Coordinates of C-alpha atoms in Angstrom, one line a residue:
Chain A
M1 CA 45.3 -72.3 62.3
S2 CA 41.9 -70.8 63.0
R3 CA 40.9 -70.0 66.6
V4 CA 37.6 -70.4 68.2
R5 CA 35.6 -68.1 70.5
V6 CA 32.7 -69.4 72.5
L7 CA 30.2 -66.8 73.8
V8 CA 28.4 -67.9 76.9
G9 CA 25.3 -66.2 78.2
T10 CA 24.3 -67.0 81.8
R11 CA 21.7 -65.9 84.4
K12 CA 24.3 -63.6 86.0
G13 CA 26.6 -62.3 83.2
A14 CA 28.4 -63.2 80.1
F15 CA 31.7 -65.1 79.5
I16 CA 33.9 -65.3 76.5
L17 CA 36.0 -68.4 76.1
T18 CA 38.8 -68.4 73.5
S19 CA 41.1 -71.2 72.3
D20 CA 43.4 -72.1 69.4
G21 CA 42.4 -74.8 66.9
K22 CA 43.3 -77.6 69.3
R23 CA 40.6 -76.4 71.7
Q24 CA 42.4 -77.8 74.7
N25 CA 43.4 -74.7 76.6
W26 CA 40.9 -71.9 77.0
E27 CA 41.3 -68.2 78.0
V28 CA 38.3 -66.9 79.8
S29 CA 37.1 -63.3 80.1
G30 CA 34.1 -62.2 82.2
P31 CA 31.8 -61.8 83.8
H32 CA 30.7 -59.1 81.4
F33 CA 27.5 -57.3 82.5
A34 CA 27.8 -59.0 85.9
G35 CA 24.5 -59.6 87.6
W36 CA 22.4 -59.3 84.5
E37 CA 20.7 -62.1 82.6
I38 CA 22.4 -62.6 79.2
Y39 CA 19.9 -64.5 77.1
H40 CA 22.1 -64.5 74.0
M41 CA 25.3 -63.3 72.4
K42 CA 26.2 -63.8 68.8
G43 CA 29.0 -62.6 66.5
S44 CA 28.5 -61.4 62.9
P45 CA 29.5 -63.9 60.2
A46 CA 30.7 -60.9 58.2
D47 CA 32.8 -59.4 60.9
P48 CA 33.7 -61.8 63.8
N49 CA 34.8 -58.9 66.0
R50 CA 31.2 -57.5 65.9
I51 CA 29.2 -59.2 68.7
Y52 CA 25.7 -58.4 69.9
A53 CA 24.5 -59.2 73.4
S54 CA 21.1 -59.2 74.9
Q55 CA 21.3 -58.0 78.5
S56 CA 18.2 -58.0 80.6
S57 CA 16.8 -57.8 84.1
G58 CA 13.5 -58.2 85.8
W59 CA 14.1 -54.8 87.5
F60 CA 15.5 -52.7 84.7
G61 CA 14.3 -54.3 81.5
Q62 CA 16.2 -54.8 78.2
I63 CA 19.6 -53.5 77.3
L64 CA 21.2 -54.1 73.9
Q65 CA 25.0 -54.3 74.0
R66 CA 27.4 -54.3 71.1
S67 CA 31.2 -54.9 70.8
D68 CA 33.2 -54.0 67.8
D69 CA 36.4 -55.4 69.2
A70 CA 35.6 -59.0 69.9
G71 CA 34.2 -58.4 73.4
K72 CA 37.0 -56.3 74.8
T73 CA 34.8 -53.3 75.1
W74 CA 31.0 -52.9 74.9
F75 CA 28.6 -50.0 74.3
Q76 CA 24.8 -49.4 73.9
P77 CA 24.4 -48.5 70.2
G78 CA 22.9 -45.1 69.7
T79 CA 23.2 -43.9 73.2
P80 CA 26.8 -42.8 73.8
A81 CA 27.6 -41.6 77.4
G82 CA 27.4 -37.9 77.9
E83 CA 25.8 -37.1 74.6
S84 CA 22.3 -35.7 74.1
N85 CA 19.6 -38.2 73.4
K86 CA 18.1 -35.8 70.8
T87 CA 19.5 -34.8 67.4
A88 CA 20.2 -31.1 66.7
E89 CA 16.7 -31.0 65.1
G90 CA 15.2 -32.3 68.3
F91 CA 14.4 -35.8 67.2
P92 CA 15.2 -38.8 69.5
K93 CA 18.4 -40.5 68.7
G94 CA 18.4 -44.3 68.4
E95 CA 17.3 -46.2 71.4
S96 CA 18.9 -49.6 71.1
N97 CA 16.6 -51.1 73.8
K98 CA 13.4 -49.7 72.4
F99 CA 11.3 -52.5 71.0
V100 CA 7.8 -51.2 70.3
Y101 CA 5.2 -53.5 68.6
D102 CA 3.5 -52.3 65.5
T103 CA -0.1 -51.2 65.8
S104 CA -2.8 -51.6 63.2
P105 CA -2.3 -49.0 60.5
E106 CA -6.1 -48.6 60.1
T107 CA -7.1 -48.2 63.8
G108 CA -3.8 -47.4 65.6
K109 CA -4.8 -50.1 68.1
P110 CA -2.7 -53.2 69.0
L111 CA -2.3 -55.5 66.1
T112 CA -3.7 -58.5 67.8
T113 CA -3.8 -60.4 71.0
H114 CA -2.4 -63.8 72.0
Q115 CA -3.7 -66.4 74.4
W116 CA -2.7 -66.2 78.0
Y117 CA -2.0 -69.4 80.0
D118 CA -5.7 -69.7 80.8
G119 CA -6.8 -69.3 77.2
T120 CA -8.0 -65.7 77.5
P121 CA -6.9 -63.0 75.0
H122 CA -3.9 -61.1 76.2
P123 CA -2.1 -58.0 74.8
W124 CA 1.4 -58.3 73.5
E125 CA 3.9 -57.0 76.1
F126 CA 7.6 -56.7 75.4
K127 CA 9.7 -58.5 78.0
R128 CA 13.2 -59.3 76.6
V129 CA 15.3 -60.3 73.6
W130 CA 15.8 -64.1 73.5
H131 CA 17.9 -64.4 70.4
L132 CA 20.1 -62.1 68.2
E133 CA 20.9 -63.2 64.6
P134 CA 23.3 -61.0 62.6
S135 CA 22.8 -61.2 58.9
L136 CA 25.3 -63.2 56.9
D137 CA 26.9 -60.4 55.0
D138 CA 26.4 -57.1 56.9
P139 CA 27.4 -56.6 60.5
D140 CA 24.9 -53.7 60.9
N141 CA 22.0 -55.8 59.8
V142 CA 20.7 -57.9 62.6
Y143 CA 17.4 -59.6 63.7
A144 CA 16.1 -59.9 67.3
G145 CA 13.6 -62.6 68.5
V146 CA 11.7 -61.3 71.5
E147 CA 9.2 -62.2 74.2
D148 CA 6.2 -61.7 73.7
A149 CA 6.9 -63.4 70.4
A150 CA 7.8 -61.1 67.6
L151 CA 10.7 -60.5 65.2
F152 CA 12.5 -57.1 65.1
H153 CA 15.1 -55.9 62.6
S154 CA 17.9 -53.3 62.8
T155 CA 19.8 -52.1 59.8
D156 CA 22.0 -49.6 61.7
G157 CA 24.0 -51.9 64.0
G158 CA 21.3 -52.1 66.7
K159 CA 20.6 -48.4 67.2
N160 CA 17.0 -48.6 66.1
W161 CA 14.6 -51.6 65.8
H162 CA 11.4 -52.0 63.9
E163 CA 9.1 -54.9 64.0
L164 CA 8.5 -57.3 61.0
S165 CA 4.9 -57.4 62.0
G166 CA 3.7 -59.5 59.1
L167 CA 4.6 -62.4 61.4
R168 CA 2.2 -61.5 64.3
G169 CA -0.4 -60.1 61.9
H170 CA -0.6 -62.9 59.4
G171 CA -3.7 -64.4 61.1
T172 CA -2.8 -67.0 63.7
G173 CA -1.5 -64.6 66.4
P174 CA -4.6 -64.9 68.5
A175 CA -4.0 -68.6 68.9
W176 CA -0.4 -68.4 70.1
Q177 CA 0.2 -69.1 73.7
P178 CA 3.2 -68.9 76.1
G179 CA 5.2 -71.9 77.1
A180 CA 6.6 -72.3 80.6
G181 CA 9.5 -70.0 79.8
G182 CA 7.2 -67.3 78.3
M183 CA 6.0 -66.7 74.8
C184 CA 9.3 -66.3 73.1
L185 CA 10.7 -66.2 69.6
H186 CA 13.9 -68.1 70.2
T187 CA 15.1 -69.3 66.9
I188 CA 16.1 -67.3 63.8
I189 CA 17.7 -69.1 60.8
I190 CA 18.7 -67.2 57.6
D191 CA 18.9 -69.4 54.5
P192 CA 22.5 -68.8 53.2
S193 CA 21.4 -69.5 49.6
N194 CA 18.5 -67.0 49.8
P195 CA 18.7 -64.4 52.6
K196 CA 15.1 -63.5 52.0
K197 CA 14.1 -66.9 53.3
I198 CA 14.1 -66.8 57.1
Y199 CA 12.9 -69.5 59.5
I200 CA 11.8 -68.6 63.0
A201 CA 10.3 -70.7 65.9
I202 CA 8.1 -69.7 68.8
S203 CA 7.1 -71.4 72.0
A204 CA 4.3 -72.2 71.9
A205 CA 3.2 -71.4 68.4
G206 CA 5.5 -73.4 66.2
A207 CA 7.8 -72.7 63.2
F208 CA 7.2 -70.1 60.6
R209 CA 8.9 -69.1 57.3
T210 CA 9.1 -66.0 55.2
D211 CA 10.3 -66.1 51.6
D212 CA 10.2 -62.3 51.2
A213 CA 12.5 -61.0 53.9
G214 CA 9.8 -60.8 56.5
K215 CA 6.9 -59.1 54.8
T216 CA 4.7 -62.2 54.8
W217 CA 4.9 -65.4 56.8
K218 CA 3.4 -68.9 56.9
P219 CA 3.2 -71.5 59.6
I220 CA 5.3 -74.6 58.7
N221 CA 4.1 -77.2 61.2
R222 CA 2.6 -79.9 59.0
G223 CA 3.5 -83.2 60.5
L224 CA 3.9 -82.0 64.1
H225 CA 1.8 -83.8 66.6
S226 CA 1.3 -82.3 70.1
L227 CA -1.0 -83.8 72.7
Y228 CA -1.1 -80.6 74.9
I229 CA -3.3 -78.7 72.4
P230 CA -6.9 -79.3 71.6
N231 CA -6.2 -80.4 68.0
P232 CA -2.8 -82.3 68.1
T233 CA -2.1 -81.5 64.5
A234 CA -3.3 -77.9 64.5
E235 CA -1.6 -75.3 62.2
V236 CA -0.2 -73.5 65.2
G237 CA 0.2 -74.0 69.0
H238 CA 3.1 -76.4 69.0
C239 CA 5.9 -75.9 71.5
V240 CA 8.9 -75.9 69.2
H241 CA 12.0 -75.8 71.4
H242 CA 14.7 -75.3 68.7
V243 CA 15.4 -75.7 65.0
A244 CA 18.8 -76.2 63.4
M245 CA 20.2 -76.2 59.8
N246 CA 23.4 -77.1 58.1
P247 CA 24.2 -74.1 55.8
A248 CA 25.3 -76.5 53.0
R249 CA 21.8 -78.0 52.9
P250 CA 19.4 -75.3 53.7
N251 CA 16.2 -77.1 52.8
V252 CA 16.8 -79.7 55.5
L253 CA 15.8 -78.7 59.0
F254 CA 16.0 -80.5 62.3
M255 CA 13.7 -79.7 65.2
Q256 CA 13.6 -80.5 68.9
K257 CA 10.0 -80.1 69.8
H258 CA 8.7 -80.2 73.4
W259 CA 8.5 -83.9 72.8
D260 CA 9.7 -85.4 69.5
V261 CA 12.8 -84.8 67.3
M262 CA 11.6 -83.9 63.8
R263 CA 13.1 -83.5 60.4
S264 CA 12.0 -81.7 57.3
D265 CA 13.5 -82.1 53.8
D266 CA 11.5 -79.4 52.1
G267 CA 12.1 -76.2 54.0
G268 CA 9.6 -76.9 56.7
E269 CA 6.7 -77.7 54.5
N270 CA 6.4 -81.2 55.9
W271 CA 7.9 -82.8 59.0
R272 CA 8.5 -86.4 60.1
E273 CA 9.6 -87.7 63.4
V274 CA 13.1 -89.0 63.7
S275 CA 13.2 -89.7 67.4
G276 CA 13.9 -93.3 66.6
D277 CA 15.7 -95.1 69.4
L278 CA 16.3 -92.2 71.7
P279 CA 15.6 -93.1 75.3
T280 CA 13.4 -90.0 75.7
D281 CA 12.6 -87.5 73.0
F282 CA 11.9 -84.5 75.2
G283 CA 14.7 -81.9 75.2
F284 CA 15.6 -78.4 74.3
V285 CA 18.7 -78.2 72.1
I286 CA 19.5 -79.6 68.7
D287 CA 22.3 -78.9 66.4
V288 CA 23.9 -80.1 63.2
H289 CA 27.6 -81.0 62.5
A290 CA 29.3 -78.3 60.5
H291 CA 30.7 -80.6 57.8
E292 CA 28.4 -83.6 58.0
P293 CA 24.8 -82.5 57.2
D294 CA 23.3 -85.8 58.4
T295 CA 25.1 -85.8 61.8
I296 CA 22.9 -84.2 64.5
F297 CA 23.1 -83.8 68.2
V298 CA 20.5 -83.7 70.9
V299 CA 20.6 -83.8 74.7
P300 CA 17.6 -85.9 75.8
I301 CA 15.8 -84.6 79.0
K302 CA 13.7 -87.0 81.0
S303 CA 10.3 -85.3 80.6
D304 CA 8.4 -82.0 80.5
S305 CA 7.8 -82.3 84.3
E306 CA 11.4 -83.5 85.1
H307 CA 13.9 -81.2 83.4
F308 CA 17.0 -83.2 83.9
P309 CA 18.8 -86.1 82.1
L310 CA 17.4 -89.6 82.3
D311 CA 18.9 -91.7 85.1
G312 CA 21.2 -88.9 86.2
K313 CA 23.4 -89.5 83.2
L314 CA 24.3 -86.5 81.0
R315 CA 24.5 -87.9 77.5
V316 CA 24.7 -86.2 74.1
F317 CA 23.0 -88.4 71.6
R318 CA 24.5 -88.3 68.1
S319 CA 22.9 -89.5 64.9
K320 CA 25.0 -89.9 61.8
S321 CA 22.0 -90.9 59.7
G322 CA 19.9 -87.7 60.0
G323 CA 17.9 -89.2 62.8
N324 CA 16.2 -92.4 63.9
E325 CA 19.5 -94.2 64.8
W326 CA 21.2 -92.6 67.8
E327 CA 24.3 -93.3 69.8
P328 CA 25.0 -92.0 73.3
M329 CA 28.1 -89.9 73.7
T330 CA 29.3 -90.2 77.3
K331 CA 33.1 -89.9 77.3
G332 CA 33.9 -87.0 79.6
L333 CA 30.3 -86.4 80.7
P334 CA 29.0 -87.2 84.2
Q335 CA 27.3 -90.6 84.2
R336 CA 25.8 -90.5 87.7
D337 CA 23.9 -88.1 89.9
C338 CA 23.7 -85.4 87.2
Y339 CA 20.5 -83.4 87.3
V340 CA 21.2 -80.3 85.1
N341 CA 19.2 -79.0 82.2
V342 CA 20.5 -77.8 78.8
L343 CA 18.4 -74.9 77.5
R344 CA 17.3 -74.4 73.9
D345 CA 20.0 -71.9 72.8
A346 CA 22.8 -73.5 74.8
M347 CA 24.4 -75.7 72.1
S348 CA 26.6 -74.7 69.2
V349 CA 29.1 -76.0 66.7
D350 CA 32.2 -74.4 65.3
T351 CA 33.3 -74.7 61.7
L352 CA 36.8 -76.0 62.4
D353 CA 37.9 -79.4 61.3
P354 CA 37.2 -81.6 63.2
C355 CA 34.0 -79.9 64.1
G356 CA 33.8 -78.6 67.7
V357 CA 30.6 -79.0 69.6
Y358 CA 29.7 -77.1 72.8
F359 CA 26.9 -77.0 75.3
G360 CA 26.1 -75.3 78.6
T361 CA 24.1 -76.5 81.5
S362 CA 21.8 -75.0 84.2
G363 CA 24.5 -76.1 86.7
G364 CA 27.0 -73.7 85.1
Q365 CA 29.2 -76.2 83.2
V366 CA 30.3 -75.6 79.6
Y367 CA 31.3 -78.8 77.9
G368 CA 33.3 -78.9 74.7
S369 CA 34.1 -81.6 72.2
A370 CA 36.9 -81.1 69.7
D371 CA 36.2 -84.3 67.8
G372 CA 32.6 -84.0 66.6
G373 CA 31.0 -85.1 69.8
T374 CA 32.8 -88.3 70.5
S375 CA 34.6 -87.1 73.7
W376 CA 34.0 -84.1 76.0
T377 CA 35.8 -82.0 78.5
A378 CA 34.4 -79.4 80.9
I379 CA 35.8 -76.0 79.7
M380 CA 34.0 -74.3 82.7
R381 CA 32.5 -76.0 85.7
D382 CA 31.2 -73.3 88.0
L383 CA 29.5 -70.5 86.0
P384 CA 26.0 -69.3 86.8
A385 CA 23.3 -71.2 85.0
V386 CA 24.0 -71.2 81.3
V387 CA 21.3 -69.8 79.0
S388 CA 23.1 -69.7 75.7
V389 CA 26.2 -70.8 73.9
E390 CA 27.5 -69.6 70.5
A391 CA 30.7 -70.7 68.9
Q392 CA 32.6 -68.6 66.4
A393 CA 35.6 -69.7 64.3
I394 CA 37.9 -66.7 64.1
P395 CA 41.0 -66.1 61.9
Chain B
M1 CA 20.7 -28.9 91.2
I2 CA 18.8 -32.2 91.9
R3 CA 20.7 -35.1 93.5
V4 CA 19.8 -38.5 92.2
V5 CA 21.0 -41.8 93.7
L6 CA 20.9 -44.7 91.2
P7 CA 21.1 -48.4 92.0
A8 CA 24.5 -50.1 91.2
H9 CA 23.4 -51.7 87.9
L10 CA 22.2 -48.3 86.5
R11 CA 25.3 -46.5 87.8
K12 CA 27.4 -49.0 85.8
L13 CA 25.3 -48.5 82.7
A14 CA 25.6 -44.7 83.0
H15 CA 29.4 -45.0 83.7
V16 CA 29.1 -43.0 86.9
D17 CA 30.1 -43.5 90.5
G18 CA 28.1 -42.2 93.4
E19 CA 25.3 -39.7 93.1
V20 CA 24.5 -37.9 89.9
Q21 CA 23.3 -34.4 89.6
V22 CA 20.8 -32.9 87.1
D23 CA 19.4 -29.5 86.4
V24 CA 15.6 -29.2 86.2
E25 CA 13.8 -26.2 84.8
G26 CA 10.4 -25.5 86.2
P27 CA 8.6 -27.6 88.8
V28 CA 10.6 -30.4 90.4
T29 CA 8.5 -33.5 89.9
Q30 CA 9.3 -37.2 89.3
R31 CA 8.7 -36.6 85.6
S32 CA 10.9 -33.6 85.3
V33 CA 13.7 -35.2 87.3
L34 CA 13.6 -38.4 85.2
D35 CA 13.4 -36.4 82.0
A36 CA 16.5 -34.5 83.0
L37 CA 18.2 -37.7 84.1
E38 CA 17.5 -39.5 80.8
A39 CA 18.5 -36.5 78.8
R40 CA 21.9 -36.5 80.4
Y41 CA 22.2 -40.3 80.5
P42 CA 20.3 -41.6 77.5
M43 CA 21.5 -45.1 78.1
L44 CA 19.1 -45.2 81.0
R45 CA 16.0 -44.7 78.9
G46 CA 13.7 -47.7 79.3
T47 CA 15.4 -48.9 82.5
I48 CA 13.4 -46.9 85.0
R49 CA 10.2 -46.3 83.2
D50 CA 8.7 -47.4 79.9
H51 CA 9.9 -45.8 76.8
T52 CA 6.5 -44.9 75.5
T53 CA 4.1 -44.7 78.4
H54 CA 6.7 -43.4 80.9
K55 CA 5.1 -45.7 83.4
R56 CA 7.4 -46.7 86.2
R57 CA 8.8 -50.2 85.8
A58 CA 7.2 -52.6 88.2
F59 CA 10.3 -53.5 90.2
V60 CA 11.6 -49.9 90.5
R61 CA 10.7 -47.7 93.4
F62 CA 11.2 -44.0 94.2
F63 CA 12.1 -43.0 97.7
A64 CA 13.0 -39.6 99.2
C65 CA 13.0 -38.0 102.6
Q66 CA 12.1 -41.3 104.3
Q67 CA 9.0 -41.6 102.1
D68 CA 8.0 -44.0 99.4
L69 CA 6.9 -41.8 96.5
S70 CA 6.5 -44.6 94.0
H71 CA 2.8 -44.3 93.8
E72 CA 2.6 -40.5 93.7
S73 CA 1.6 -38.8 90.5
P74 CA 4.6 -38.3 88.3
D75 CA 3.6 -34.6 88.1
A76 CA 3.2 -34.0 91.8
P77 CA 5.8 -31.7 93.3
L78 CA 8.7 -33.5 95.0
P79 CA 9.5 -32.4 98.6
E80 CA 11.3 -29.1 98.9
A81 CA 14.4 -30.8 100.3
I82 CA 14.7 -32.6 96.9
A83 CA 14.2 -29.4 94.9
S84 CA 16.8 -27.6 97.1
G85 CA 19.3 -30.4 96.8
A86 CA 19.4 -31.0 100.6
E87 CA 18.2 -34.6 100.1
P88 CA 18.7 -37.0 97.1
F89 CA 16.0 -38.6 95.0
L90 CA 16.5 -42.3 95.4
V91 CA 15.8 -44.8 92.5
I92 CA 15.7 -48.2 94.1
G93 CA 15.5 -51.7 92.7
A94 CA 12.8 -53.5 94.7
I95 CA 14.0 -56.3 96.9
A96 CA 12.9 -59.4 95.1
G97 CA 14.8 -62.6 94.8
G98 CA 18.5 -63.0 93.7

C-alpha cells in the first residue's frame, strides 16, 4: 500500500507528516529550519525523496534547501560546508540563494519596472521564493516563483538559478502591481502532456502561459472581471490567488481569484465564473480531486477585508460538477468561533484511492480528509501559522 | 585572526557553535572580514549582504567595541582591537518583531 507524506511550511519552520494509506495515524518530524519562514516545500514527481524547500527571513533573506533523503537531512545546494566558494579556476561556485533579475541585453539596465502600491513605477527587487515546482521527469530540473514576480529555473538541482525573463519582458510588466502579500509569482503548473506549456499566476497581474518552455509568454485573463482595477476586464492587473489543474485533463483550469471562482476549458484562453451558489466567492486556495477532474475544492473566506470564514464556520466547499453547484463539507471541521485563514498554497491532494485532501490554517491546524473531502480530522492543531501544504504519495 | 560572532540562525546555517575565526590579508575592514567569512562559509553568502551590490541587508547590524559600525564605510579600517583579535566583530539581527 502506498504511503503519503505531507510537507507543511509555516511561519516558523517546516514539518513533515507521514502516514500509511489509511491516513489515520501520522508521524511528525520537525520543526526543520526552526524560526524561519518556509513559504513552500515540494517533492520531485520523478524522485519523491528529493524535496526542495524555500527558507526565508526578513533579516537574512532567502535560503534554498534541498533534501535527497525524504527530509531526513538537508543542505544548501552548491555551497557545502567547509569548501571554497570558488572553483579551482577562481569562478564562483553555485549560489543556491542567488536570484538575480535579467537586465536588458541592449542597455544593461533593469528590464522594466512594475507599479508600486501608489501607482508609481518601482524597480524589481528580489524578496523571497514563494513556490518551488520540480519538473515532472528530472529531479534536478526545478522552477521557482519569486517576489517581486518572476520565474527562475535551475537545471542543476538548485545550485544555480537563471530568470526566464520573457515573462517580465513581454510587455505588460510595467502594469503589474503588488497585492497585500507582495507582488508574488505563487503558482506554477507544468502541463504533463506537454512540459513546454507552463502556467503561472501572479498577484496582482493575473495568469500567464508559455508554450515554448518559458521563452515567450502571454497573459491569459480573458473573462476575468476585477472591480479594483481601472478597467475591470483589463489584460493584466487581476489578483489571481491560485490556479489548479487535474493532470488527466490539462486544458481545464480552475482559479480562485481575489473574488470569484473561475474555470477555463481551453488552457486559459477564456474563463467563466463558476462561483454559483457559494456563500462567498472570496478565498485563496483551490484544488482538484486527483481522480475526478470535475470535483474541486475551495475554502470560502468572508471578504477581502475580513480574512476568516463566514459566520465563524470553517467549511470546505466541494463541487462535483466542475463548479456552480457546491456543497459544504463540515464533518470534523469547527463550526463555531473559527476565525482562521487558509492561504493560497495551503491546500493539496494526494493520489491515493480514495483521494486525500489536506489544508493548513493561519491558526496552525492541518486538516486531512481520507475520503475525498467528505470528512476531516485535525492532523496537527498547534503549529505556527501554516503557509503551504503539499501532499506526496510515496511507494 | 579575526573573531566573528554570528547570530544563532547564521551559526546554524554555517554548522558552527560559538565564535568563528577568519584570516584576513591586508587591511581589516568590514568588507575584508565579510569576504573572508563568506569564503570560509559560502552558505552565508546573501544572508548578511547582497550577493551583487554587497550592501548590508537592512535588518543586519555590525557592532564592535561597544560601537555601532553599521553605517561606516565598508572599506573603513575596523578598530585595532578587532584586527588584533582582542574583541570580536558582531553580526547582529536587528531587534524587530517576532
